Coordinates of C-alpha atoms (C1' of nucleotides) in Angstrom, one line a residue:
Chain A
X5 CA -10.3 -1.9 -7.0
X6 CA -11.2 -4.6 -9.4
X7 CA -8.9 -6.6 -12.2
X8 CA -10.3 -5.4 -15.2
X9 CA -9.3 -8.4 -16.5
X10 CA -11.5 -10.3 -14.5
X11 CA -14.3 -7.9 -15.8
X12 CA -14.0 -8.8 -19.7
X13 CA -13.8 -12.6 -18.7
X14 CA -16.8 -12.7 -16.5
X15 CA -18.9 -9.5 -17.0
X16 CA -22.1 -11.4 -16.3
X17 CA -20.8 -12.2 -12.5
X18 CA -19.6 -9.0 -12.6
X19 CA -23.1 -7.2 -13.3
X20 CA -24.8 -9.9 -10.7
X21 CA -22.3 -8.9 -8.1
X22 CA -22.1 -5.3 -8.1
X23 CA -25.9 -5.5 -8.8
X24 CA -26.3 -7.0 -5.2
X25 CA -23.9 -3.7 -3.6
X26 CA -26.7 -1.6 -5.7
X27 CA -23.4 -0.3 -7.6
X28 CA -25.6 1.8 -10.5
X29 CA -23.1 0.2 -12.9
X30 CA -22.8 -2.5 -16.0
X31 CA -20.0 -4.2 -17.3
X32 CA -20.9 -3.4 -20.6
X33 CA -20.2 0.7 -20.0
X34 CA -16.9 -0.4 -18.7
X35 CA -15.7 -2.8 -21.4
X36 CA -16.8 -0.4 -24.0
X37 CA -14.3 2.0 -22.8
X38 CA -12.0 -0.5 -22.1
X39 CA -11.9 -1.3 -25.7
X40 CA -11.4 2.0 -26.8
X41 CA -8.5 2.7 -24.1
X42 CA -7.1 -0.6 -26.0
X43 CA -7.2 0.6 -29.4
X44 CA -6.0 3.9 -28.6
X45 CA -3.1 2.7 -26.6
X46 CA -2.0 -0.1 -29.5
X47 CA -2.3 3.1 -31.6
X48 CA -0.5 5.2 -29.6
X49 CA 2.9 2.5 -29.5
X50 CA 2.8 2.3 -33.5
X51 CA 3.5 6.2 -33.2
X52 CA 6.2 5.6 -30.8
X53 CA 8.2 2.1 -31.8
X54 CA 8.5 4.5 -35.2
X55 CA 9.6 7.4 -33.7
X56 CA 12.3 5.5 -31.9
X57 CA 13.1 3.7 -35.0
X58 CA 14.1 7.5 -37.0
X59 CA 15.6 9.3 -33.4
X60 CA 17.9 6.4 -33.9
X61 CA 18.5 7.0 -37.5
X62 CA 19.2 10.7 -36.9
X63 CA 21.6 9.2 -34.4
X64 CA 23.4 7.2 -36.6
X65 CA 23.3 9.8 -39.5
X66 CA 24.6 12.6 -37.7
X67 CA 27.8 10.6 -35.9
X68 CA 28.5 9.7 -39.9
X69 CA 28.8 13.7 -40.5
X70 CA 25.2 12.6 -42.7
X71 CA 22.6 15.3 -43.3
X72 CA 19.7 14.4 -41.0
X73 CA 17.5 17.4 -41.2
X74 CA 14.8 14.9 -43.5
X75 CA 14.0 12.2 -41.3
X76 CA 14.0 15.1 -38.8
X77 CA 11.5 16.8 -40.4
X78 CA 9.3 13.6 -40.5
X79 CA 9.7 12.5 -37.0
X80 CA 8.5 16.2 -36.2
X81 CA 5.4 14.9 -37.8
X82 CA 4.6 12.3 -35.6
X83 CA 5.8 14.1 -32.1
X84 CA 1.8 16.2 -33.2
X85 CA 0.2 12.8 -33.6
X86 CA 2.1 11.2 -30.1
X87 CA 1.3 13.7 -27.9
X88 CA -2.6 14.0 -29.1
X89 CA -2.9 10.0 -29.2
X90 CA -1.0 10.4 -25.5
X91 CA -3.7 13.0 -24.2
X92 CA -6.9 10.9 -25.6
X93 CA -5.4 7.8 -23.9
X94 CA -5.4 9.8 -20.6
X95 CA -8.8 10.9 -20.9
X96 CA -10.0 7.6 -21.7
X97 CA -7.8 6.1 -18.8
X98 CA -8.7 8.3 -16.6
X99 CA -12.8 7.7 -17.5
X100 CA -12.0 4.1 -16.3
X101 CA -10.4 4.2 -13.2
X102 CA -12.6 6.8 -12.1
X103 CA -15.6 4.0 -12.3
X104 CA -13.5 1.7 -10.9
X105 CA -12.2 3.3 -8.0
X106 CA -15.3 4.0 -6.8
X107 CA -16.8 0.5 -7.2
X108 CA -17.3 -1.7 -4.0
X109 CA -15.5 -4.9 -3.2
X110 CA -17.5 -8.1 -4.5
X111 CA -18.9 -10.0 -1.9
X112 CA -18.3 -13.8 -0.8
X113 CA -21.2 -15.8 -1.9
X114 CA -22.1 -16.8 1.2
X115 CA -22.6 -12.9 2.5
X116 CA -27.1 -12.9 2.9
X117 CA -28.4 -9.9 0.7
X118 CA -29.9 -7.3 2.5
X119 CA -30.3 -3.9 2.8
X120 CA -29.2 -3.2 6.1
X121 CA -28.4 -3.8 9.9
X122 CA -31.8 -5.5 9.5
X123 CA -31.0 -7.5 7.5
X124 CA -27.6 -9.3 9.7
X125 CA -27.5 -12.9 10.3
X126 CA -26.7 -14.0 13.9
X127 CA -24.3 -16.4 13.9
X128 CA -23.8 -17.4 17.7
X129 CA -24.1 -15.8 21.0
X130 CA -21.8 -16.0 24.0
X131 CA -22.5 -15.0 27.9
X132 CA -25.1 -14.1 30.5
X133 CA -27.0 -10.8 30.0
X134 CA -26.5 -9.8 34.0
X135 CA -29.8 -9.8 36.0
X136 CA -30.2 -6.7 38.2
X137 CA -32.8 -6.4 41.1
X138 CA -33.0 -2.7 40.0
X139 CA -33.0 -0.6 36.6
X140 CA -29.6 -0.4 35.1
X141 CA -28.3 3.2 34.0
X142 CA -26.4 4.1 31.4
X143 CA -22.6 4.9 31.8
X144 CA -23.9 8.9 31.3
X145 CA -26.1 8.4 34.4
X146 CA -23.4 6.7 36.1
X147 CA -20.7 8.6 35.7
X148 CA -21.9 12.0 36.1
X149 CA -19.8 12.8 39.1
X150 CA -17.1 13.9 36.3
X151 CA -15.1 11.2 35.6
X152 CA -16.5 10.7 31.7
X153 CA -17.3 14.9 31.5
X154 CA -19.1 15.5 28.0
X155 CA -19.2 19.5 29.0
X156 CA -15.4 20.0 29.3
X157 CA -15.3 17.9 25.9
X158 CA -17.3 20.6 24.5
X159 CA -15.6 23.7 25.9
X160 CA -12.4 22.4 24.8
X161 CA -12.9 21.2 21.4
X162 CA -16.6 20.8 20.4
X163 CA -19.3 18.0 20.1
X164 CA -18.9 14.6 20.2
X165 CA -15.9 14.7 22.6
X166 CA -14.9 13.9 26.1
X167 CA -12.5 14.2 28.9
X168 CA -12.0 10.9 30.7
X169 CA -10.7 11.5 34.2
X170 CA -9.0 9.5 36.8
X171 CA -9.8 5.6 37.4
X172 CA -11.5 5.9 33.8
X173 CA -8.9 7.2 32.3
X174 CA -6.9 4.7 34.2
X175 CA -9.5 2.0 32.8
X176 CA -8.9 3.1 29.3
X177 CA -4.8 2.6 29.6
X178 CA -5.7 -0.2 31.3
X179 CA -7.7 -1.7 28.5
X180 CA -5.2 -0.8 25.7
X181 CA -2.2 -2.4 28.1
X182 CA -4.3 -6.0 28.5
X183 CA -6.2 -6.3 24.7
X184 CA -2.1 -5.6 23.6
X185 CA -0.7 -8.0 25.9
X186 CA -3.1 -10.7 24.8
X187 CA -2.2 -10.0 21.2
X188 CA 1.1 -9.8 21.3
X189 CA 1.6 -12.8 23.8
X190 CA -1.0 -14.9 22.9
X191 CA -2.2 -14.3 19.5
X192 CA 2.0 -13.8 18.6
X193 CA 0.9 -10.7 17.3
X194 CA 3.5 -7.8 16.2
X195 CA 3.1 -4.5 18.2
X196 CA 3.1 -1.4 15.9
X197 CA 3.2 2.1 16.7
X198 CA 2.1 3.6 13.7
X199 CA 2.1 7.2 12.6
X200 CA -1.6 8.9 13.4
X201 CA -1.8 11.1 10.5
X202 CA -1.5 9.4 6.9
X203 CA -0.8 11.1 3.4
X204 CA -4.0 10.5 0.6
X205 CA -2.2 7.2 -1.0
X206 CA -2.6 5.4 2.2
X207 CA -6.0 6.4 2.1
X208 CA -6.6 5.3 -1.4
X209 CA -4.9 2.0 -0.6
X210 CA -7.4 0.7 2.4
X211 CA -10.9 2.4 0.5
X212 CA -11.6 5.6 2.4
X213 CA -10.6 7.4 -0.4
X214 CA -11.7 8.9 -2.7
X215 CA -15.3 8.0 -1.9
X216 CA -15.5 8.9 1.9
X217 CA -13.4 12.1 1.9
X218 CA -15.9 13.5 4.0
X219 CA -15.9 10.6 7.2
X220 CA -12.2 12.1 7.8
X221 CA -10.4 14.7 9.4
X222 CA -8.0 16.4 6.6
X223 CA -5.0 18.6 8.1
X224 CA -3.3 20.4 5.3
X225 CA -0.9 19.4 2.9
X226 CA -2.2 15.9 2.5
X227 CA -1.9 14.8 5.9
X228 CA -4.8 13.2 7.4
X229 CA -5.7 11.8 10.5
X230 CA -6.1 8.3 10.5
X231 CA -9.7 6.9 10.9
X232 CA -8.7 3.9 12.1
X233 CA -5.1 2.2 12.8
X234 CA -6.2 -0.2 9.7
X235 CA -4.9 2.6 7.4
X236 CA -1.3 2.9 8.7
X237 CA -0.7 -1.2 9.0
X238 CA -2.1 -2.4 5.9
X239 CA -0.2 0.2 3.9
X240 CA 2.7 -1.4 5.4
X241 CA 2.7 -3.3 2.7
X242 CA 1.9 -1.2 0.0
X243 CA 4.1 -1.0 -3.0
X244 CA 5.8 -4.2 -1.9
X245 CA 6.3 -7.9 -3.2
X246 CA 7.1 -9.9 -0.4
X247 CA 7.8 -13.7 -0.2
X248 CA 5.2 -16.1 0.0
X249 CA 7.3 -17.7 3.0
X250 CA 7.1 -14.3 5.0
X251 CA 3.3 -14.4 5.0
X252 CA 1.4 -14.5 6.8
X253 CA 2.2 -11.2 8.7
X254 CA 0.0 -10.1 12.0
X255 CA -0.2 -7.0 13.1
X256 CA -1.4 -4.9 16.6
X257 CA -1.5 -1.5 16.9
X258 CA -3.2 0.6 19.6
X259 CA -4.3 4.2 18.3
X260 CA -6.7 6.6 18.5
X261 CA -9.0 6.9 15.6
X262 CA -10.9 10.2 14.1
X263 CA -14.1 10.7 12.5
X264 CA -15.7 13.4 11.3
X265 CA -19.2 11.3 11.4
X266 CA -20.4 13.5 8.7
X267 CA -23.4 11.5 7.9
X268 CA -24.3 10.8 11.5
X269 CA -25.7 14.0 12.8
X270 CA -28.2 13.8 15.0
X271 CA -27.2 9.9 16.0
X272 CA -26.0 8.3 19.1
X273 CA -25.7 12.0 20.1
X274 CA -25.7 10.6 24.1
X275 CA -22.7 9.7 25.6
X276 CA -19.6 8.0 24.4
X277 CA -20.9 5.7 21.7
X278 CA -20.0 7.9 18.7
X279 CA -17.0 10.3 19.2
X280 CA -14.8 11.7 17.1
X281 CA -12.0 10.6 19.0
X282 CA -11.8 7.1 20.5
X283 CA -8.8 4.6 21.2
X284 CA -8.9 1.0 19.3
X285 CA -6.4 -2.2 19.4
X286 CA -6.4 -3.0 15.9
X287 CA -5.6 -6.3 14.6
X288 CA -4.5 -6.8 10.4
X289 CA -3.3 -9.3 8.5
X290 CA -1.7 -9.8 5.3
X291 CA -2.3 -12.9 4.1
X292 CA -1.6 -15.8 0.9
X293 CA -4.7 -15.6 -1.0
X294 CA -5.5 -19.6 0.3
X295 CA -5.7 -18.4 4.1
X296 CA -8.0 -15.1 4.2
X297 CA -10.9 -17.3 4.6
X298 CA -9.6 -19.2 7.6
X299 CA -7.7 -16.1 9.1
X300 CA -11.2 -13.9 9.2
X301 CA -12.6 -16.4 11.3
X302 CA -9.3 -16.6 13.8
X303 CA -9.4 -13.1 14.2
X304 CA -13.3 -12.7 14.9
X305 CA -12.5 -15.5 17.7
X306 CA -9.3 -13.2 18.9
X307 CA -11.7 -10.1 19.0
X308 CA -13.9 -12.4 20.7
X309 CA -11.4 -13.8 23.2
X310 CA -11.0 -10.3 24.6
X311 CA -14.8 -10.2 25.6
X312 CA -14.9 -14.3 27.3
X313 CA -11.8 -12.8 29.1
X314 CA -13.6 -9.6 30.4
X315 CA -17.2 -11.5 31.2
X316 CA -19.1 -9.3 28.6
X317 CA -21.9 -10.8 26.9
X318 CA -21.5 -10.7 23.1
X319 CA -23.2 -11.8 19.8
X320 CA -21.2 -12.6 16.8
X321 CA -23.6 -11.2 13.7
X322 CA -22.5 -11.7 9.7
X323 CA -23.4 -8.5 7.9
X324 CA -25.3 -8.3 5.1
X325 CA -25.1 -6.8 1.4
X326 CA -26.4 -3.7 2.5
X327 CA -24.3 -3.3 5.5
X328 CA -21.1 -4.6 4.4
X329 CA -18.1 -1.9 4.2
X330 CA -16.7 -0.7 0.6
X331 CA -13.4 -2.7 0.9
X332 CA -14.9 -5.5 2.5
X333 CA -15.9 -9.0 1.1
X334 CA -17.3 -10.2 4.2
X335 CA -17.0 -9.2 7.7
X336 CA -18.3 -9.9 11.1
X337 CA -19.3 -7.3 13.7
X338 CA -19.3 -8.3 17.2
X339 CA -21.6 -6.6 19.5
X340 CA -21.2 -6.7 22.6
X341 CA -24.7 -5.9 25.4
X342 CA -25.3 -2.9 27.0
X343 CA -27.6 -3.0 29.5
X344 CA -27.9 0.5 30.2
X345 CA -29.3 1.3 26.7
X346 CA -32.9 1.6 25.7
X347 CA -33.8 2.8 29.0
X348 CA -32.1 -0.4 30.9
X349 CA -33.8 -2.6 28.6
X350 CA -30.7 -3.0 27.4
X351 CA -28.9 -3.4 23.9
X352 CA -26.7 -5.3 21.5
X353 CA -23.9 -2.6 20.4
X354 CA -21.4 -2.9 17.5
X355 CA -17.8 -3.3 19.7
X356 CA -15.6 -5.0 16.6
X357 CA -15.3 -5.5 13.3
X358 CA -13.3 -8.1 11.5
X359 CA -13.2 -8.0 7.7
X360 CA -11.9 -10.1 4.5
X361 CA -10.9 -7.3 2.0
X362 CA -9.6 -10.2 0.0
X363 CA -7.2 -8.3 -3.1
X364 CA -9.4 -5.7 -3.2
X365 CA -6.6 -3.2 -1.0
X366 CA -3.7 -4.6 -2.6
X367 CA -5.1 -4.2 -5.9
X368 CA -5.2 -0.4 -4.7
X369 CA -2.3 -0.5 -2.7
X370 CA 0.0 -2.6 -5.4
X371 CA 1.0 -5.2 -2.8
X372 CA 2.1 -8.5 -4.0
X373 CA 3.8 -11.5 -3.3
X374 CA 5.9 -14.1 -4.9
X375 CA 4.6 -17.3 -5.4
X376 CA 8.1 -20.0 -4.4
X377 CA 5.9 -22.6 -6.4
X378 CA 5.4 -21.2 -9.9
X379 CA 7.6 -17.7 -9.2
X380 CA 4.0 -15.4 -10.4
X381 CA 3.4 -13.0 -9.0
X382 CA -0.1 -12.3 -6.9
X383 CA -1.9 -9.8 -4.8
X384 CA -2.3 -10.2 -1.1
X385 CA -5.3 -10.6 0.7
X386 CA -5.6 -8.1 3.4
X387 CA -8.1 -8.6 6.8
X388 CA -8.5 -6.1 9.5
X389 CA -10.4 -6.3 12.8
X390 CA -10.9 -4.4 16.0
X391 CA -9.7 -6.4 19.1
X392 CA -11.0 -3.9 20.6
X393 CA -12.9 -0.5 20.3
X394 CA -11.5 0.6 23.7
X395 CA -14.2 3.8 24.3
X396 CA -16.9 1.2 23.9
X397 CA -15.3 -1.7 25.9
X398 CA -15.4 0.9 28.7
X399 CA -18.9 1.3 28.4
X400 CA -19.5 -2.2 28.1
X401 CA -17.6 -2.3 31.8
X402 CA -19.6 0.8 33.0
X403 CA -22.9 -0.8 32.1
X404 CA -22.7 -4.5 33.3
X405 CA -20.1 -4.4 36.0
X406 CA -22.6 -1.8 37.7
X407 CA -23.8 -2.4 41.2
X408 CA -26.9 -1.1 43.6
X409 CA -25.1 1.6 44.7
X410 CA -23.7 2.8 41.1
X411 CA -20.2 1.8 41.0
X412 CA -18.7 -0.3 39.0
X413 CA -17.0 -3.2 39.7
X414 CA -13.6 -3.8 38.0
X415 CA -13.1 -7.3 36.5
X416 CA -10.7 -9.3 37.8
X417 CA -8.4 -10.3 34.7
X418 CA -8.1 -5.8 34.4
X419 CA -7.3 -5.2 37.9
X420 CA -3.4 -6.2 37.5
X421 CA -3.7 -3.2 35.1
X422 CA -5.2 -0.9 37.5
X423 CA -2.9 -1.0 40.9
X424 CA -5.4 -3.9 42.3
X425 CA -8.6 -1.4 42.4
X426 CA -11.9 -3.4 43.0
X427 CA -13.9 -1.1 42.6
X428 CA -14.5 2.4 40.7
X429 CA -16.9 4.6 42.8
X430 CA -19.2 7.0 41.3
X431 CA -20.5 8.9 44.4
Chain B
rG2 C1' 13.2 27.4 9.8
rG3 C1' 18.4 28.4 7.2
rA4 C1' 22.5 26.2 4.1
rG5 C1' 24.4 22.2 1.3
rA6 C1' 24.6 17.2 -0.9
rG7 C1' 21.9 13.3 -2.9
rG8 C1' 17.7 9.5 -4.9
rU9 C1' 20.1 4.7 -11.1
rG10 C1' 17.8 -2.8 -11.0
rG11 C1' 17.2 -7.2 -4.8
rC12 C1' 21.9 -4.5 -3.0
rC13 C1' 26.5 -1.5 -4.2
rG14 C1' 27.8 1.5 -8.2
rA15 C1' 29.3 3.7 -13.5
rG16 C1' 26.9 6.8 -16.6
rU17 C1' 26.3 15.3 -18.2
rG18 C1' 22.3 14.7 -25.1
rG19 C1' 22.7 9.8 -29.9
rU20 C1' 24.2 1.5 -31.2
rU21 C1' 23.0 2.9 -22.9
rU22 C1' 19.4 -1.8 -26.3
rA23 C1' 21.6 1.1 -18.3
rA24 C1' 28.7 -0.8 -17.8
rG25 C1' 31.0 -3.3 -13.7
rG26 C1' 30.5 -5.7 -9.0
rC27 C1' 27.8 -8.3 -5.0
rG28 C1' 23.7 -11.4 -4.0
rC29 C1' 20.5 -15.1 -5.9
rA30 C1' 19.1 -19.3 -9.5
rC31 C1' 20.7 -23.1 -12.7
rG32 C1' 24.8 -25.6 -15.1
rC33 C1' 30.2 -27.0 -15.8
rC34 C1' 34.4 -28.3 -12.9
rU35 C1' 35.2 -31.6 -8.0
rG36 C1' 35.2 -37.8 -4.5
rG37 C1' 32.5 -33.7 -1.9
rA38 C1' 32.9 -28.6 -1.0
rA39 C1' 35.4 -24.0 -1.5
rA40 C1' 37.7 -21.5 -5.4
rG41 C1' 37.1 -21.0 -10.6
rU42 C1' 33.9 -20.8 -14.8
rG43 C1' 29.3 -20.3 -18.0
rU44 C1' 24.3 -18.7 -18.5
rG45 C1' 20.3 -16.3 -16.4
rU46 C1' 18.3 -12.8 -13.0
rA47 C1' 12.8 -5.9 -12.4
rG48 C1' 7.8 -4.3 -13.0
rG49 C1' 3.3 -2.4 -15.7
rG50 C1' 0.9 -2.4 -20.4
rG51 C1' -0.4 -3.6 -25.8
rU52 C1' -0.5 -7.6 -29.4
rG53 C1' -0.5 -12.9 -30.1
rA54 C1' -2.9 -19.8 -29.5
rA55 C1' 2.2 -19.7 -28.1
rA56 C1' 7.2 -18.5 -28.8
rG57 C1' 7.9 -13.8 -29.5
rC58 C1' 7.4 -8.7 -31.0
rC59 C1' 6.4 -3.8 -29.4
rU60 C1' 5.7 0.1 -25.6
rC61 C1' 6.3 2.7 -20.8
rU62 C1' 9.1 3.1 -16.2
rC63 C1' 16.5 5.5 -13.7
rG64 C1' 12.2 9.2 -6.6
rA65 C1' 7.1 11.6 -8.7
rG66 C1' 5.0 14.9 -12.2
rG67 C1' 5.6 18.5 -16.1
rG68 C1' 8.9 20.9 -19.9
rU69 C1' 13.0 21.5 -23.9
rU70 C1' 14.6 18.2 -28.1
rC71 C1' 14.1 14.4 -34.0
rG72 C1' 16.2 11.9 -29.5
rA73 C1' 16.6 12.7 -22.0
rA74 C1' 19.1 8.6 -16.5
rU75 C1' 21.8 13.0 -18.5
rC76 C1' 19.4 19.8 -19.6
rC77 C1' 15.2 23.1 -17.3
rC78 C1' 10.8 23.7 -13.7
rU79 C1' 7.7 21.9 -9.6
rC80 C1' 7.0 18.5 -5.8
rU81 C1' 8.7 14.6 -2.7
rC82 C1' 12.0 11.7 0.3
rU83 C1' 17.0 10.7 2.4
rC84 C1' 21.7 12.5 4.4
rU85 C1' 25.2 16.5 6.6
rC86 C1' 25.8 21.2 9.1
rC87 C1' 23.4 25.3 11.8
rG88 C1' 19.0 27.1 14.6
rC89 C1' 14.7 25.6 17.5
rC90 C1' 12.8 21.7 20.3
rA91 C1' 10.1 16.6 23.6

RNA sequence: GGAGAGGUGGCCGAGUGGUUUAAGGCGCACGCCUGGAAAGUGUGUAGGGGUGAAAGCCUCUCGAGGGUUCGAAUCCCUCUCUCUCCGCCA
């Protein structure tokens, strides 16, 4: 959400920046209403400082054994004129934040403009695309002796879900136990088990709502299930003002994540790309407003760390205008090769992405921090980052580690996690 | 699920309609006292918003939202969270 503060001081910024999102808004619409919510609310505490002023007089009239009943009469008067000036201040409040609640993040300036995936800058590449002396298959071709069975998904809860058996599903813990050891131990990362289903003000806090309602899963009674871990660590903070000698806090959490992929029907239909249900590590920080820069780019090389450790080749893109998120103000998406895609030509697949929502959450959220040097108070900058998608890390396995005879080699730094296997076969 | 008790400042806690303009204590900050410290003592100590160059002035907030009233922490309604007991349960 934006300071609308910040908007009357610098309205021209404000109408270049949100014109590169292609937000269809002007500054000018804002501070028009702005102005009026002003003078309606300096009206509105004229009505009240006098209506305290008599209520007190009464007071003091009636305890003397006074008559009261004409300044009563009076202040009757203005209770009419509060509660309409109170109603027209709601109206016009509620005008404003609904603009600005649905508003995007402004982007860094160094974020290309774009209009989408396109439009990404690659910013480095790391590992050998493996060389195969036949035509690599897909993880659906290679696992179809039921061990990844998309039919069962179906039958027991619909599209777009699967059940993982045996050494995969012993491959997926196995993932989630080494990308949380190497968080916790080496990145001194704090493990969180967070709750899976969150109320609407978390939701509001981190962005998803109330613009993308329809990307989640909604229970009843305003419980939803969580999208992404994201949602239940960054609103750790919410509501808070924490110490600027606390900061910067680093969080882990393994979860699953639901989607409803509303406006994906039809896409990545094949396979385990796009479910509805998948597990993700989860990395977020809460950070002093001076760090968020240098933390997004520790916690793309964490997210990275976990793909040099597992051998899987991986390109490091910036996103664009058109492609960054609605909380983010930059943000890097790793993606990681699949060689099994694209009919074993092979292809560059989105596995993580790290973002700088700057005070753009907290703003929501109403998470601050006091400042030892000058004792203000300030908003947080929050960054989150997937380190990593788990379902897709599995198919990045699946894909590269495959061999001639369509198994799948297990790499070395996993097999601790997976009672010394070398090897899942397929046949 | 049933019954009951609660939610007041960073924390504890008083407050059942009118100088509460939220007592008192703890903690914290700064000062005095002291050779130094403890003790003692004094002052200060929430957030949002409006206005203003600033100092300041005003306004809103006692879990949340409504209502009654000239006036609500206090009375009424709805919701929410916490605790205790019972039931069920991993």
């Amino acid at each position: 959400m934006h300071d609308i503060k910040f908007i009357r001081d610098n309205p021209k910024i404000f109408d270049k920046k949100m014109n590169i999102r292609n937000a269809d808004i002007s500054s000018e619409n804002i501070l028009k209403i702005d102005k009026k919510n002003r003078e309606l609310i300096s009206n509105l505490q004229i009505f009240q400082e006098e209506r305290n002023l008599l209520s007190k007089q009464i007071g003091i009239l009636i305890k003397d054994g006074k008559d009261a009943t004409k300044v009563q009469e009076s202040v009757k008067k203005l209770k009419d004129q509060i509660s309409l000036a109170d109603e027209k201040i709601k109206e016009s409040e509620n005008k404003l934040r609904d603009i600005l609640i649905n508003l995007p993040n402004i982007l860094d300036d160094d974020v290309p403009t774009g209009v989408n995936e396109n439009d990404n800058k690659v910013i480095r590449s790391w590992g050998k695309k493996p060389k195969f002396s036949f035509v690599p298959k897909d993880h659906v071709d290679l696992t179809t002796n039921d061990k990844l069975n998309f039919e069962l998904g179906a039958k027991i809860s619909g599209s777009r879900f699967v059940v993982i058996k045996n050494d995969l599903a012993l491959l997926e813990r196995a993932l989630i136990n080494f990308m949380l050891d190497i968080n916790t131990i080496k990145f001194k990362r704090e493990e969180i088990s967070p709750p899976y289903i969150v109320n609407s003000k978390s939701l509001f806090g981190t962005g998803q709502l109330p613009k993308f309602k329809d990307d989640l899963f909604e229970t009843d009674q305003d419980k939803w299930l969580i999208p992404t871990s994201e949602v239940p660590l960054t609103n750790i903070v919410r509501d808070e003002i924490l110490n600027d000698f606390d900061l910067p806090l680093n969080f882990v959490a393994y979860s699953p994540c639901f989607r409803s992929e509303a406006g994906a029907a039809g896409k990545d239909t094949r396979g385990m790309i796009r479910q509805h249900q998948f597990s993700k590590i989860e990395m977020v920080s809460i950070v002093h407003p001076k760090d968020s820069d240098s933390k997004l780019e520790e916690m793309t090389n964490h997210a990275e760390h976990i793909l040099i450790e597992l051998n899987l080749p991986y390109r490091v893109m910036l996103l664009c205008s058109g492609d960054t998120g609605f909380s983010s103000k930059k943000t890097y998406d790793i993606e990681v090769w699949l060689p099994g895609q694209n009919s074993g030509l092979g292809q560059y697949r989105e596995i993580s992405s790290c973002s700088n929502c700057g005070d753009f959450q907290s703003r929501r959220m109403n998470a601050r921090f006091r400042d030892k040097e000058n004792k203000l108070l300030n908003f947080l900058h929050t960054l989150n980052g997937s380190c990593l998608a788990v379902g897709r890390t599995m198919i990045a396995i699946i894909e590269n580690y495959q061999d001639q005879h369509g198994d799948i080699i297990i790499p070395e730094v996993l097999r601790p996690y997976m009672q010394n296997k070398q090897k899942i076969n397929f046949k």
